[in-house]
Tab-separated table of N, CA, C and O in Angstrom:
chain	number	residue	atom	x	y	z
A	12	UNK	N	5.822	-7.284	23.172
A	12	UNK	CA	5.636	-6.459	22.000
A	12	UNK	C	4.231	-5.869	21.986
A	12	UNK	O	3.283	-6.347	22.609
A	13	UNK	N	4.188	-4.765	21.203
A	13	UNK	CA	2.711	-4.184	21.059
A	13	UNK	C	1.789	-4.703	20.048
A	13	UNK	O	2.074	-4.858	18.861
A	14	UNK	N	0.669	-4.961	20.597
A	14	UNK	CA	-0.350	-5.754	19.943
A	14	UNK	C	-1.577	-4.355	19.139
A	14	UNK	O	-2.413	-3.589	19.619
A	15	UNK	N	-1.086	-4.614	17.819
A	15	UNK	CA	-2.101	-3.955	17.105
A	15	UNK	C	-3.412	-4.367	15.945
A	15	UNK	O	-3.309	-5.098	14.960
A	16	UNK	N	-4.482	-3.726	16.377
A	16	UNK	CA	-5.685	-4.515	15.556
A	16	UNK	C	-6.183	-2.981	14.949
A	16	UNK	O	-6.216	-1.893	15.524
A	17	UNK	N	-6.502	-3.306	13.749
A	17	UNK	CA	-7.107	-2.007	12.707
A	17	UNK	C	-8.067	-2.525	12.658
A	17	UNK	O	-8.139	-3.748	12.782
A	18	UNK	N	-9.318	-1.602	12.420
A	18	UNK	CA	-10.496	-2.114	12.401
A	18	UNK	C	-11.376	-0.210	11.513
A	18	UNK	O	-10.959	0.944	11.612
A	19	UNK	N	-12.482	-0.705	10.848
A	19	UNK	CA	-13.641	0.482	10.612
A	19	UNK	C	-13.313	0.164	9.586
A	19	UNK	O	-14.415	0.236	9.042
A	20	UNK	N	-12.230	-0.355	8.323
A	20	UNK	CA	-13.004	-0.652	6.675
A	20	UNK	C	-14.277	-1.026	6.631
A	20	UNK	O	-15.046	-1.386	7.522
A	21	UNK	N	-14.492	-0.809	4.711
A	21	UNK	CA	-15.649	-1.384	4.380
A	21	UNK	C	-15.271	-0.951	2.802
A	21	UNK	O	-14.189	-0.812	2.232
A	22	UNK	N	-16.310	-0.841	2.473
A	22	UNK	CA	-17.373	-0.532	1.436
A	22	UNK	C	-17.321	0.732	1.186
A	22	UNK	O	-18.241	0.961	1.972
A	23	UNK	N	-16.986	2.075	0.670
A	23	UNK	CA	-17.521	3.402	0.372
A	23	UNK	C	-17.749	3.500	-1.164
A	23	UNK	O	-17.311	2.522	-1.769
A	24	UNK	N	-18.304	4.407	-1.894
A	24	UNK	CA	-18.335	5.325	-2.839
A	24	UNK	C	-17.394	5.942	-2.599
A	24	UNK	O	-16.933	6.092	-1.467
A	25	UNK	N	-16.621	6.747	-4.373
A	25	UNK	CA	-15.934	7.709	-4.620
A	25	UNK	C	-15.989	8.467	-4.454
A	25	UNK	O	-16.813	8.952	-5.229
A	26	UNK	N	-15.337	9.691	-3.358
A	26	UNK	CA	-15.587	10.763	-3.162
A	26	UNK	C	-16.515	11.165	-1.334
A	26	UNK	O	-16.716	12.163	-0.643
A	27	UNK	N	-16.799	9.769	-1.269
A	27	UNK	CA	-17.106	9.402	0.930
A	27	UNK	C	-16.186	9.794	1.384
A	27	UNK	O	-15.397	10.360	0.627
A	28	UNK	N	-15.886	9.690	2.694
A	28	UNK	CA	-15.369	9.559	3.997
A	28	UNK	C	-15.314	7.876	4.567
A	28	UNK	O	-16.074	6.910	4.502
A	29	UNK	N	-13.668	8.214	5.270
A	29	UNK	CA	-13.845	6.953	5.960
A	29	UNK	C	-13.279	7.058	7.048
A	29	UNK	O	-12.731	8.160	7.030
A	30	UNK	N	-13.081	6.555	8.004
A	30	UNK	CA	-11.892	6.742	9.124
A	30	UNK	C	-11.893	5.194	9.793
A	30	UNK	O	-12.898	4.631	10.228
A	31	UNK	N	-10.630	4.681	9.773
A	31	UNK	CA	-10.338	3.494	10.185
A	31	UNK	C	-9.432	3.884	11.282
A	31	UNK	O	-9.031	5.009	11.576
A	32	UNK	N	-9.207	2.840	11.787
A	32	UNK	CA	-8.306	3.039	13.368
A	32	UNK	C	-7.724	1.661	13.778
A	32	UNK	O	-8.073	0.521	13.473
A	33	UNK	N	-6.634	2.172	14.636
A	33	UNK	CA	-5.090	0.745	14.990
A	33	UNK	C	-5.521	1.522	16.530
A	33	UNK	O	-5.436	2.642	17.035
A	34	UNK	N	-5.997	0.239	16.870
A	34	UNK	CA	-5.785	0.288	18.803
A	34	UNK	C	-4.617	-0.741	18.915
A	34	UNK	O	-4.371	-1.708	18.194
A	35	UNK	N	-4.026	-0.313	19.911
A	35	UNK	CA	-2.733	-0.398	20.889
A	35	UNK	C	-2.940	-1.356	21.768
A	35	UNK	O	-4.146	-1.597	21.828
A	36	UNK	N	-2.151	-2.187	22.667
A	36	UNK	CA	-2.258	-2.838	23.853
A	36	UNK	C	-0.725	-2.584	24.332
A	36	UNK	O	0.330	-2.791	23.733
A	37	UNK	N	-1.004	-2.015	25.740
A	37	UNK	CA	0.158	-1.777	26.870
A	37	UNK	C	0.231	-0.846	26.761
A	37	UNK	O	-0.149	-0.295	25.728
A	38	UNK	N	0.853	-0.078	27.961
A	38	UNK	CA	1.298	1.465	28.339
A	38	UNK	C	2.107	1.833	27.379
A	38	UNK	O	2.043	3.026	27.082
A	39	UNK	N	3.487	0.619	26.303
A	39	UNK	CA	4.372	1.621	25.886
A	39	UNK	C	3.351	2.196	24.292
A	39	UNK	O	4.057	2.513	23.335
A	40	UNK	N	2.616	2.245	24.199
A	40	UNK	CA	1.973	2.752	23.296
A	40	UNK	C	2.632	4.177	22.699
A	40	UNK	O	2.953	4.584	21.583
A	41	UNK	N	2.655	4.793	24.291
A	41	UNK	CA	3.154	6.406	23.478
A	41	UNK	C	4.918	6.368	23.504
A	41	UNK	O	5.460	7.464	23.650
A	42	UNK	N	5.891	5.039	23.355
A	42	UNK	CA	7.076	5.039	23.155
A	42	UNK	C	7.042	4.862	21.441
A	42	UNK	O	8.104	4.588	20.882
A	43	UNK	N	6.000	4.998	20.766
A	43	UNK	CA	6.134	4.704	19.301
A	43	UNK	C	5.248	5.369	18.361
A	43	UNK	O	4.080	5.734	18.496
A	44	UNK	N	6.120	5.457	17.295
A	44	UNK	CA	5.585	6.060	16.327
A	44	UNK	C	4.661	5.358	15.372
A	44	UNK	O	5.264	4.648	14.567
A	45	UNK	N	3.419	5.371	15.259
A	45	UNK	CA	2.777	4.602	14.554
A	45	UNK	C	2.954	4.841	12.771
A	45	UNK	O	3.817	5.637	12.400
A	46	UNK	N	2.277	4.265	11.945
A	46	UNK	CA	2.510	4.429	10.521
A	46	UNK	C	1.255	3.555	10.200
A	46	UNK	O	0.802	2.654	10.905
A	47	UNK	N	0.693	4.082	8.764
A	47	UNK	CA	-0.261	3.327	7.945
A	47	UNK	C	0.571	2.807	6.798
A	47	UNK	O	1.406	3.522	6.244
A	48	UNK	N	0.406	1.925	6.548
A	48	UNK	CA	0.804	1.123	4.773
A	48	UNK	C	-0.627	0.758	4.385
A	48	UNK	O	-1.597	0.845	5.138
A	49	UNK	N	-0.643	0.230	2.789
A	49	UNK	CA	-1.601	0.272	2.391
A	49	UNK	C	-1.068	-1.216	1.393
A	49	UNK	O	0.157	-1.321	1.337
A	50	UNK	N	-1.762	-2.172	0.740
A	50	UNK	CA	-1.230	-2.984	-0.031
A	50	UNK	C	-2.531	-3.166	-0.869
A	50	UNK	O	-3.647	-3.116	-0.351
A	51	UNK	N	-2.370	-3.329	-1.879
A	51	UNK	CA	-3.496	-3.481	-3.458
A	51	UNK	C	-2.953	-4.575	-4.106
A	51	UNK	O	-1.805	-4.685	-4.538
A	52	UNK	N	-4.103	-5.593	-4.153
A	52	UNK	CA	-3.711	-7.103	-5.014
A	52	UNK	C	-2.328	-6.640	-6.088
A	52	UNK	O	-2.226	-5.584	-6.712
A	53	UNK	N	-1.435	-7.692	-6.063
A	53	UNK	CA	-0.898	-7.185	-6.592
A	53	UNK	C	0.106	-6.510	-7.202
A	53	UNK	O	0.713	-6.708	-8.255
A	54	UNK	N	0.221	-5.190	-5.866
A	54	UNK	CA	0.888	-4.084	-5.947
A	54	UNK	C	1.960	-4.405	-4.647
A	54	UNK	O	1.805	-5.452	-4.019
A	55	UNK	N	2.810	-3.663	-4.359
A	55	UNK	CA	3.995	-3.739	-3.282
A	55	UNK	C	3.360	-3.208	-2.035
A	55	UNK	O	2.602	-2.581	-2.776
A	56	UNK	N	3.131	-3.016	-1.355
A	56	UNK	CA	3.047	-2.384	0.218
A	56	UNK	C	3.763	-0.744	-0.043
A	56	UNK	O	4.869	-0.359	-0.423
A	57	UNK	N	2.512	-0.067	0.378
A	57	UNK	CA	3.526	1.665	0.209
A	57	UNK	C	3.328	2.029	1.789
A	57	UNK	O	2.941	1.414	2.783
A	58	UNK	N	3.722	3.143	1.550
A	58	UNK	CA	3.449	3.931	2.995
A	58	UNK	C	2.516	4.918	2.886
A	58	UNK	O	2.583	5.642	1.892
A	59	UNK	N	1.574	5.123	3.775
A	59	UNK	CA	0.149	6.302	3.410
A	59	UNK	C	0.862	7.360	4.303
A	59	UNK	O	1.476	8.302	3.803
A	60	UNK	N	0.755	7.166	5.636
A	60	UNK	CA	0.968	8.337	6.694
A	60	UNK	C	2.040	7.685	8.142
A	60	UNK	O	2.198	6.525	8.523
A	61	UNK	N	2.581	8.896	8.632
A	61	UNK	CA	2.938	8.132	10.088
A	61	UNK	C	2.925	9.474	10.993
A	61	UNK	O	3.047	10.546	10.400
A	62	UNK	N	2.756	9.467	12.666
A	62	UNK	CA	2.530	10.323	13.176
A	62	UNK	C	3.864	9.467	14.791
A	62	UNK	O	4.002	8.352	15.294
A	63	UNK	N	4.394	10.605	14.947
A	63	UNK	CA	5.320	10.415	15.806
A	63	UNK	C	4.881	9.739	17.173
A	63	UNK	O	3.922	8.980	17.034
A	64	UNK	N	5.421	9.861	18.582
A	64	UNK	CA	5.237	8.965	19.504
A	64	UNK	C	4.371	10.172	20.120
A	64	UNK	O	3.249	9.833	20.494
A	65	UNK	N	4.727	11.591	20.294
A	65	UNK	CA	3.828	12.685	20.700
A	65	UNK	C	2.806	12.967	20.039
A	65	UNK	O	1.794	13.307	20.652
A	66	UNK	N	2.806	12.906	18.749
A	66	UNK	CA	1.640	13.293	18.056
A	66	UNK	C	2.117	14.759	17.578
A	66	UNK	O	1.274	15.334	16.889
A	67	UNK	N	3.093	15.339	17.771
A	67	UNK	CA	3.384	16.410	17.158
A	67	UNK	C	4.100	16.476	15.454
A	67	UNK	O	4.203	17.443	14.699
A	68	UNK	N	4.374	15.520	15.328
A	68	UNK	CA	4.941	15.445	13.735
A	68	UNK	C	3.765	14.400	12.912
A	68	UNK	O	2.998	13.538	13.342
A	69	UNK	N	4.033	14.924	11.567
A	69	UNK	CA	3.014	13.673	11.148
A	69	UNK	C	3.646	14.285	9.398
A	69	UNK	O	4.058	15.392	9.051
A	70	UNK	N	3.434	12.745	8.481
A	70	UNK	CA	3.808	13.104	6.835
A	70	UNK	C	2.797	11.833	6.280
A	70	UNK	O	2.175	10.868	6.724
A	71	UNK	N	3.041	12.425	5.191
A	71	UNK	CA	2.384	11.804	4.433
A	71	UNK	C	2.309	11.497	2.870
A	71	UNK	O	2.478	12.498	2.174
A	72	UNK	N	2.090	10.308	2.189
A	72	UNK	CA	2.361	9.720	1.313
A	72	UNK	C	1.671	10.991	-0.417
A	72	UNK	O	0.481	11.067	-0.722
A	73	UNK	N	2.585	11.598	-1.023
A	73	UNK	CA	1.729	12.501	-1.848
A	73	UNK	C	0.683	12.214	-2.202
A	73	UNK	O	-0.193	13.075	-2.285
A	74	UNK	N	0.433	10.800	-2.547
A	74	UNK	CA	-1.219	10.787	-2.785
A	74	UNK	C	-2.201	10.668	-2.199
A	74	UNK	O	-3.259	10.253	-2.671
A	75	UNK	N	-2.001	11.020	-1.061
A	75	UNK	CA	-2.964	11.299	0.318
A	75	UNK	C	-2.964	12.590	0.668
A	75	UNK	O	-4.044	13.101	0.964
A	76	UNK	N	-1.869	13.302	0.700
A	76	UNK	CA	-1.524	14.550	1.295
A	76	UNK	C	-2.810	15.325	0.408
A	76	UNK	O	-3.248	15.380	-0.741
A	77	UNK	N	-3.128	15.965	2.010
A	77	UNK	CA	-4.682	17.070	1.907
A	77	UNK	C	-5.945	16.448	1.882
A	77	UNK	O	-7.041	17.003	1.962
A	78	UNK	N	-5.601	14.765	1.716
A	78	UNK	CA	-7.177	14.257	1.720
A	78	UNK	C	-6.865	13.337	3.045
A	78	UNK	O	-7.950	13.091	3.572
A	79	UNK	N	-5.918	12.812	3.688
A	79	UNK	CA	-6.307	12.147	4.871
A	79	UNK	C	-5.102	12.685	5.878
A	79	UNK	O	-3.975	13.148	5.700
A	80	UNK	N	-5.900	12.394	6.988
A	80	UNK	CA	-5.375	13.141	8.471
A	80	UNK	C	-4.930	11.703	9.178
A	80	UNK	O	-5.726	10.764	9.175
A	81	UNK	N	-4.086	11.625	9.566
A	81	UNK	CA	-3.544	11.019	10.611
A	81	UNK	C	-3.462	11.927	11.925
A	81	UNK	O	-2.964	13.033	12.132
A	82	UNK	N	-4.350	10.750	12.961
A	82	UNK	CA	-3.934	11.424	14.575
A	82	UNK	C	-4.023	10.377	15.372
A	82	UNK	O	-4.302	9.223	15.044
A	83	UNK	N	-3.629	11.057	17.098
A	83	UNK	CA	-3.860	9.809	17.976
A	83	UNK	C	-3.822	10.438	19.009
A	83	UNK	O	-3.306	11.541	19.191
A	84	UNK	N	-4.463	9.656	19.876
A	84	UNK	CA	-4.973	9.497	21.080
A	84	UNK	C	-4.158	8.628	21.580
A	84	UNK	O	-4.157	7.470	21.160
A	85	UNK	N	-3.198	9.112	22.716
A	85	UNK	CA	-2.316	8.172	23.579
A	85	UNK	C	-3.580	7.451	25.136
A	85	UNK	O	-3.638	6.387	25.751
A	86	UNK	N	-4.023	8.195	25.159
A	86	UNK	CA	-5.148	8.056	26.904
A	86	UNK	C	-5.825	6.815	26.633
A	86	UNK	O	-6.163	6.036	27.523
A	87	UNK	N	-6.100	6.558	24.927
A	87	UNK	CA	-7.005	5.494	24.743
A	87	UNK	C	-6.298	4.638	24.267
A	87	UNK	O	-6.690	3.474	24.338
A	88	UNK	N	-5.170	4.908	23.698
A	88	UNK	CA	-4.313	3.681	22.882
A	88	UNK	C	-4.594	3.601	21.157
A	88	UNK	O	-4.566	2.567	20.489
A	89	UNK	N	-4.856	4.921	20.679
A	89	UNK	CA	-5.414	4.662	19.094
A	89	UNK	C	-4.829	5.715	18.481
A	89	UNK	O	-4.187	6.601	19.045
A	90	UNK	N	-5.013	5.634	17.525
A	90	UNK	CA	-4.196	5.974	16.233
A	90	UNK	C	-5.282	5.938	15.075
A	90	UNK	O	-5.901	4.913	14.787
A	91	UNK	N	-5.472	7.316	14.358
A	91	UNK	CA	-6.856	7.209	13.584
A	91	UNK	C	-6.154	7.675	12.095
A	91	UNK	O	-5.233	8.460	11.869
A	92	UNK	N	-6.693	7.143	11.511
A	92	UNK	CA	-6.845	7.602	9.930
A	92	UNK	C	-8.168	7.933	9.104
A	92	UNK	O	-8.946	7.153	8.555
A	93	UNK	N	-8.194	9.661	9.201
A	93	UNK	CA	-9.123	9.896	8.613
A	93	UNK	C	-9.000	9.991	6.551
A	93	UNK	O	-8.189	10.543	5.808
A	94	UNK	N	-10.027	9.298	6.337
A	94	UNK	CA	-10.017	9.445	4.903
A	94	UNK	C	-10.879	10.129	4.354
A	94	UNK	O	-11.999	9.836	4.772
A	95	UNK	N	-10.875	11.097	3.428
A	95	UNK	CA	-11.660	12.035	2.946
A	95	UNK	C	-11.441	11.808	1.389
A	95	UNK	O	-10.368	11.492	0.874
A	96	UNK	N	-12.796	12.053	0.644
A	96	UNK	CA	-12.518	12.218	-1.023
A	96	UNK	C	-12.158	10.690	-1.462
A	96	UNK	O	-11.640	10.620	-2.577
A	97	UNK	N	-12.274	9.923	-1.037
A	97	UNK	CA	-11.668	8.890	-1.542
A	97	UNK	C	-12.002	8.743	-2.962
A	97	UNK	O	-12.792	9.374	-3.664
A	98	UNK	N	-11.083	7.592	-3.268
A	98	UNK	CA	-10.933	7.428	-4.789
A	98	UNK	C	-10.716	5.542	-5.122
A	98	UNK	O	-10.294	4.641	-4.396
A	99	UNK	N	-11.070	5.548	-6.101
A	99	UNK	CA	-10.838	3.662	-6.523
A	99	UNK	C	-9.318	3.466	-6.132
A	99	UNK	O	-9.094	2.475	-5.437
A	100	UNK	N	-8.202	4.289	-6.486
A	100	UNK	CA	-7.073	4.039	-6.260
A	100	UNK	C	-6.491	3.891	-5.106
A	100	UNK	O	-5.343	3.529	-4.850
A	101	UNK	N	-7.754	4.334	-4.107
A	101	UNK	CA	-7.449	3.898	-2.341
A	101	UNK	C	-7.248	2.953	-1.826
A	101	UNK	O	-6.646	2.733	-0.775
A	102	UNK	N	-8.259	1.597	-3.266
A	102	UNK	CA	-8.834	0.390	-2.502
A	102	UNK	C	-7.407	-0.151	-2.327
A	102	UNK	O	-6.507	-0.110	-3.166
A	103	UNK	N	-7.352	-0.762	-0.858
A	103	UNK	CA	-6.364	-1.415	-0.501
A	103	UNK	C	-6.550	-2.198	0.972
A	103	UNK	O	-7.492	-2.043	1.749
A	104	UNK	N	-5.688	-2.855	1.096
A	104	UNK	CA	-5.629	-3.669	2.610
A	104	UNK	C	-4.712	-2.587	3.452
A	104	UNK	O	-3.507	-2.563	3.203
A	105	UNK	N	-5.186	-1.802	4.319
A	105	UNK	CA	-5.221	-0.891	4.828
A	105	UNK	C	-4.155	-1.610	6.399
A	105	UNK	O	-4.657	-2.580	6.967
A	106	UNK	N	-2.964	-1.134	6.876
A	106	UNK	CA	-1.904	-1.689	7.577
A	106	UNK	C	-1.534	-0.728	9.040
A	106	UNK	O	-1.336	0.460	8.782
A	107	UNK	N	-1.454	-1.002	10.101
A	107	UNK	CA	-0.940	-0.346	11.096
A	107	UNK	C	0.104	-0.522	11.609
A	107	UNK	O	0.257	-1.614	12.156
A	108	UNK	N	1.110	0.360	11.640
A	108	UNK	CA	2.744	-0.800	12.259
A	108	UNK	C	3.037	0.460	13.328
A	108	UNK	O	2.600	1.609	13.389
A	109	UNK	N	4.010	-0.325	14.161
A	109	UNK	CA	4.587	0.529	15.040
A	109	UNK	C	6.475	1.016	15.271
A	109	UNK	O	6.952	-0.051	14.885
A	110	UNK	N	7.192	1.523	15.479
A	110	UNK	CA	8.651	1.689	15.169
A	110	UNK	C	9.023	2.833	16.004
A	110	UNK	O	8.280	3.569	16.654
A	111	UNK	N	10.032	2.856	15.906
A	111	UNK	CA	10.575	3.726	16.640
A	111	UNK	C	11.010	5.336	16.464
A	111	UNK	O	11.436	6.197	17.234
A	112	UNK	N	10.621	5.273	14.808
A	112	UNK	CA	11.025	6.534	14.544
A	112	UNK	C	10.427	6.710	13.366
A	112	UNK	O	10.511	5.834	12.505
A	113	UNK	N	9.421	8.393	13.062
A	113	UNK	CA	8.300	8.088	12.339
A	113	UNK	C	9.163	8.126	10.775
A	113	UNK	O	9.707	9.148	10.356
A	114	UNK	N	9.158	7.159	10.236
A	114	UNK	CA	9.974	6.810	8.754
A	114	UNK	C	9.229	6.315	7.594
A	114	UNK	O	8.349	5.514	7.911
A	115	UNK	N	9.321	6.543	6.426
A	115	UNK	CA	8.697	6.269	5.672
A	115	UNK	C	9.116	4.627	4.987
A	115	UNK	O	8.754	4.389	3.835
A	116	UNK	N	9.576	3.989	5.463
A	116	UNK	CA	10.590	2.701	5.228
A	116	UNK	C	9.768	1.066	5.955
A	116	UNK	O	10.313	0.297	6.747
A	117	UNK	N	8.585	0.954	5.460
A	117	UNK	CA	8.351	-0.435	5.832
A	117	UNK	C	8.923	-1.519	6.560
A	117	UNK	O	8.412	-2.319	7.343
A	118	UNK	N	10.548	-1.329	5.976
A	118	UNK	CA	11.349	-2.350	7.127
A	118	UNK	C	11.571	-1.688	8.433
A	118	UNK	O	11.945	-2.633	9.128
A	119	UNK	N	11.568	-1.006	8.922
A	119	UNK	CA	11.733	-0.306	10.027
A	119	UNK	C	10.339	-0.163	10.889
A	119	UNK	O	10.169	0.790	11.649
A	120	UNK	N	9.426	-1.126	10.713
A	120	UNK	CA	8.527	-1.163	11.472
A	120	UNK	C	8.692	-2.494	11.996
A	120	UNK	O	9.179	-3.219	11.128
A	121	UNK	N	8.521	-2.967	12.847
A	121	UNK	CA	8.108	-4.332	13.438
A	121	UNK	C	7.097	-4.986	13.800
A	121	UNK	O	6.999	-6.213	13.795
A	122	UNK	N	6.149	-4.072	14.192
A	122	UNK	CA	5.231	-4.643	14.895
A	122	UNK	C	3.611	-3.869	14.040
A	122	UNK	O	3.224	-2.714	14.221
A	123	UNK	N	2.866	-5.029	13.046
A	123	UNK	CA	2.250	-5.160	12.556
A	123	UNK	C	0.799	-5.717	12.909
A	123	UNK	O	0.544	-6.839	13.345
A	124	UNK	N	-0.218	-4.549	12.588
A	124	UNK	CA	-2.024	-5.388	12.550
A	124	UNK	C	-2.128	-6.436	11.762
A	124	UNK	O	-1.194	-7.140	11.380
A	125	UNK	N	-3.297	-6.562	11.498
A	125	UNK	CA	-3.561	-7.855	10.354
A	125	UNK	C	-4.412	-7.024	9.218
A	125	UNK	O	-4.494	-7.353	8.035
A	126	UNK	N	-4.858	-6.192	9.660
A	126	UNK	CA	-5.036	-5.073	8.267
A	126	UNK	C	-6.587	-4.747	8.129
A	126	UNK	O	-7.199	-5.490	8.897
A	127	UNK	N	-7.065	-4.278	7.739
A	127	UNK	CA	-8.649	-3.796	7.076
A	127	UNK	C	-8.762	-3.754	6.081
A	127	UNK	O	-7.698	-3.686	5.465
A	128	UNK	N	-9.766	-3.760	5.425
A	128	UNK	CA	-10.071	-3.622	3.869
A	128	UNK	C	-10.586	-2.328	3.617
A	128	UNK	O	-11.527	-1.889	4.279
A	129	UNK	N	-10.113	-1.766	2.828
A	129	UNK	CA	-10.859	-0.723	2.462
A	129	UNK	C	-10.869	-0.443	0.871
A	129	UNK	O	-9.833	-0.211	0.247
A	130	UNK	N	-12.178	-0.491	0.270
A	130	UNK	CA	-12.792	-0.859	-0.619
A	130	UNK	C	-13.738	0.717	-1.334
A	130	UNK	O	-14.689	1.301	-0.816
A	131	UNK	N	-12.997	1.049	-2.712
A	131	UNK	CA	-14.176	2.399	-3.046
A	131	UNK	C	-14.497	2.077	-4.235
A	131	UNK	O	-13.793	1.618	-5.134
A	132	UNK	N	-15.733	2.367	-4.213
A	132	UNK	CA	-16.600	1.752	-5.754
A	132	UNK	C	-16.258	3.003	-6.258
A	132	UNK	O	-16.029	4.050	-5.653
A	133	UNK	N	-16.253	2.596	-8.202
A	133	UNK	CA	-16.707	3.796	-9.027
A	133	UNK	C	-18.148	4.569	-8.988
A	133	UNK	O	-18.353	5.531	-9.729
């Protein structure tokens, strides 16, 4: 199975930049469609973004759409999430999964990071 680790949370202000990232282990990297979830004490697990196995399709969760970019790099094995504008309502444990088909459906992923924090002050 594919081994994924997210890493680059922290700490921002309202209205920063952030970009966190899910590196890959093994060649089948570009057989899958990656996806971000996001989880807030609390709250259920949503879906932020997912970007296909080419990198040619990509969607995204309305309350992200226009402020963060999902992309990837197959050569290196990563998968980036850029965050822009952020907001308090971002803060969350930030998730990388992998599947077979880019879906907005949590169960349809299998293969899960251990997550990042990502944290925005007022």
């Amino acid at each position: 199975q594919v081994q994924l680790v997210e890493s680059g949370g922290g700490l921002v202000q309202a209205g920063s930049s952030l970009r966190i990232s899910c590196a890959a282990s093994g060649p089948a990297f570009r057989d899958y469609a990656i996806a971000w979830f996001r989880q807030a004490p609390g709250k259920e697990r949503e879906f932020v973004a997912v970007i296909n196995k080419s990198g040619g399709y990509t969607a995204y969760a309305d309350s992200v759409q226009g402020r963060f970019t999902i992309s990837r790099n197959n050569a290196k094995n990563t998968v980036d999430l850029q965050m822009n504008s952020l907001k308090p309502e971002d803060t969350a444990v930030y998730y990388c999964a992998a599947g077979v088909v880019p879906v907005r459906n949590d169960y349809e992923y299998r293969n899960w990071g251990q997550g990042t924090q990502v944290t925005v002050s007022s």
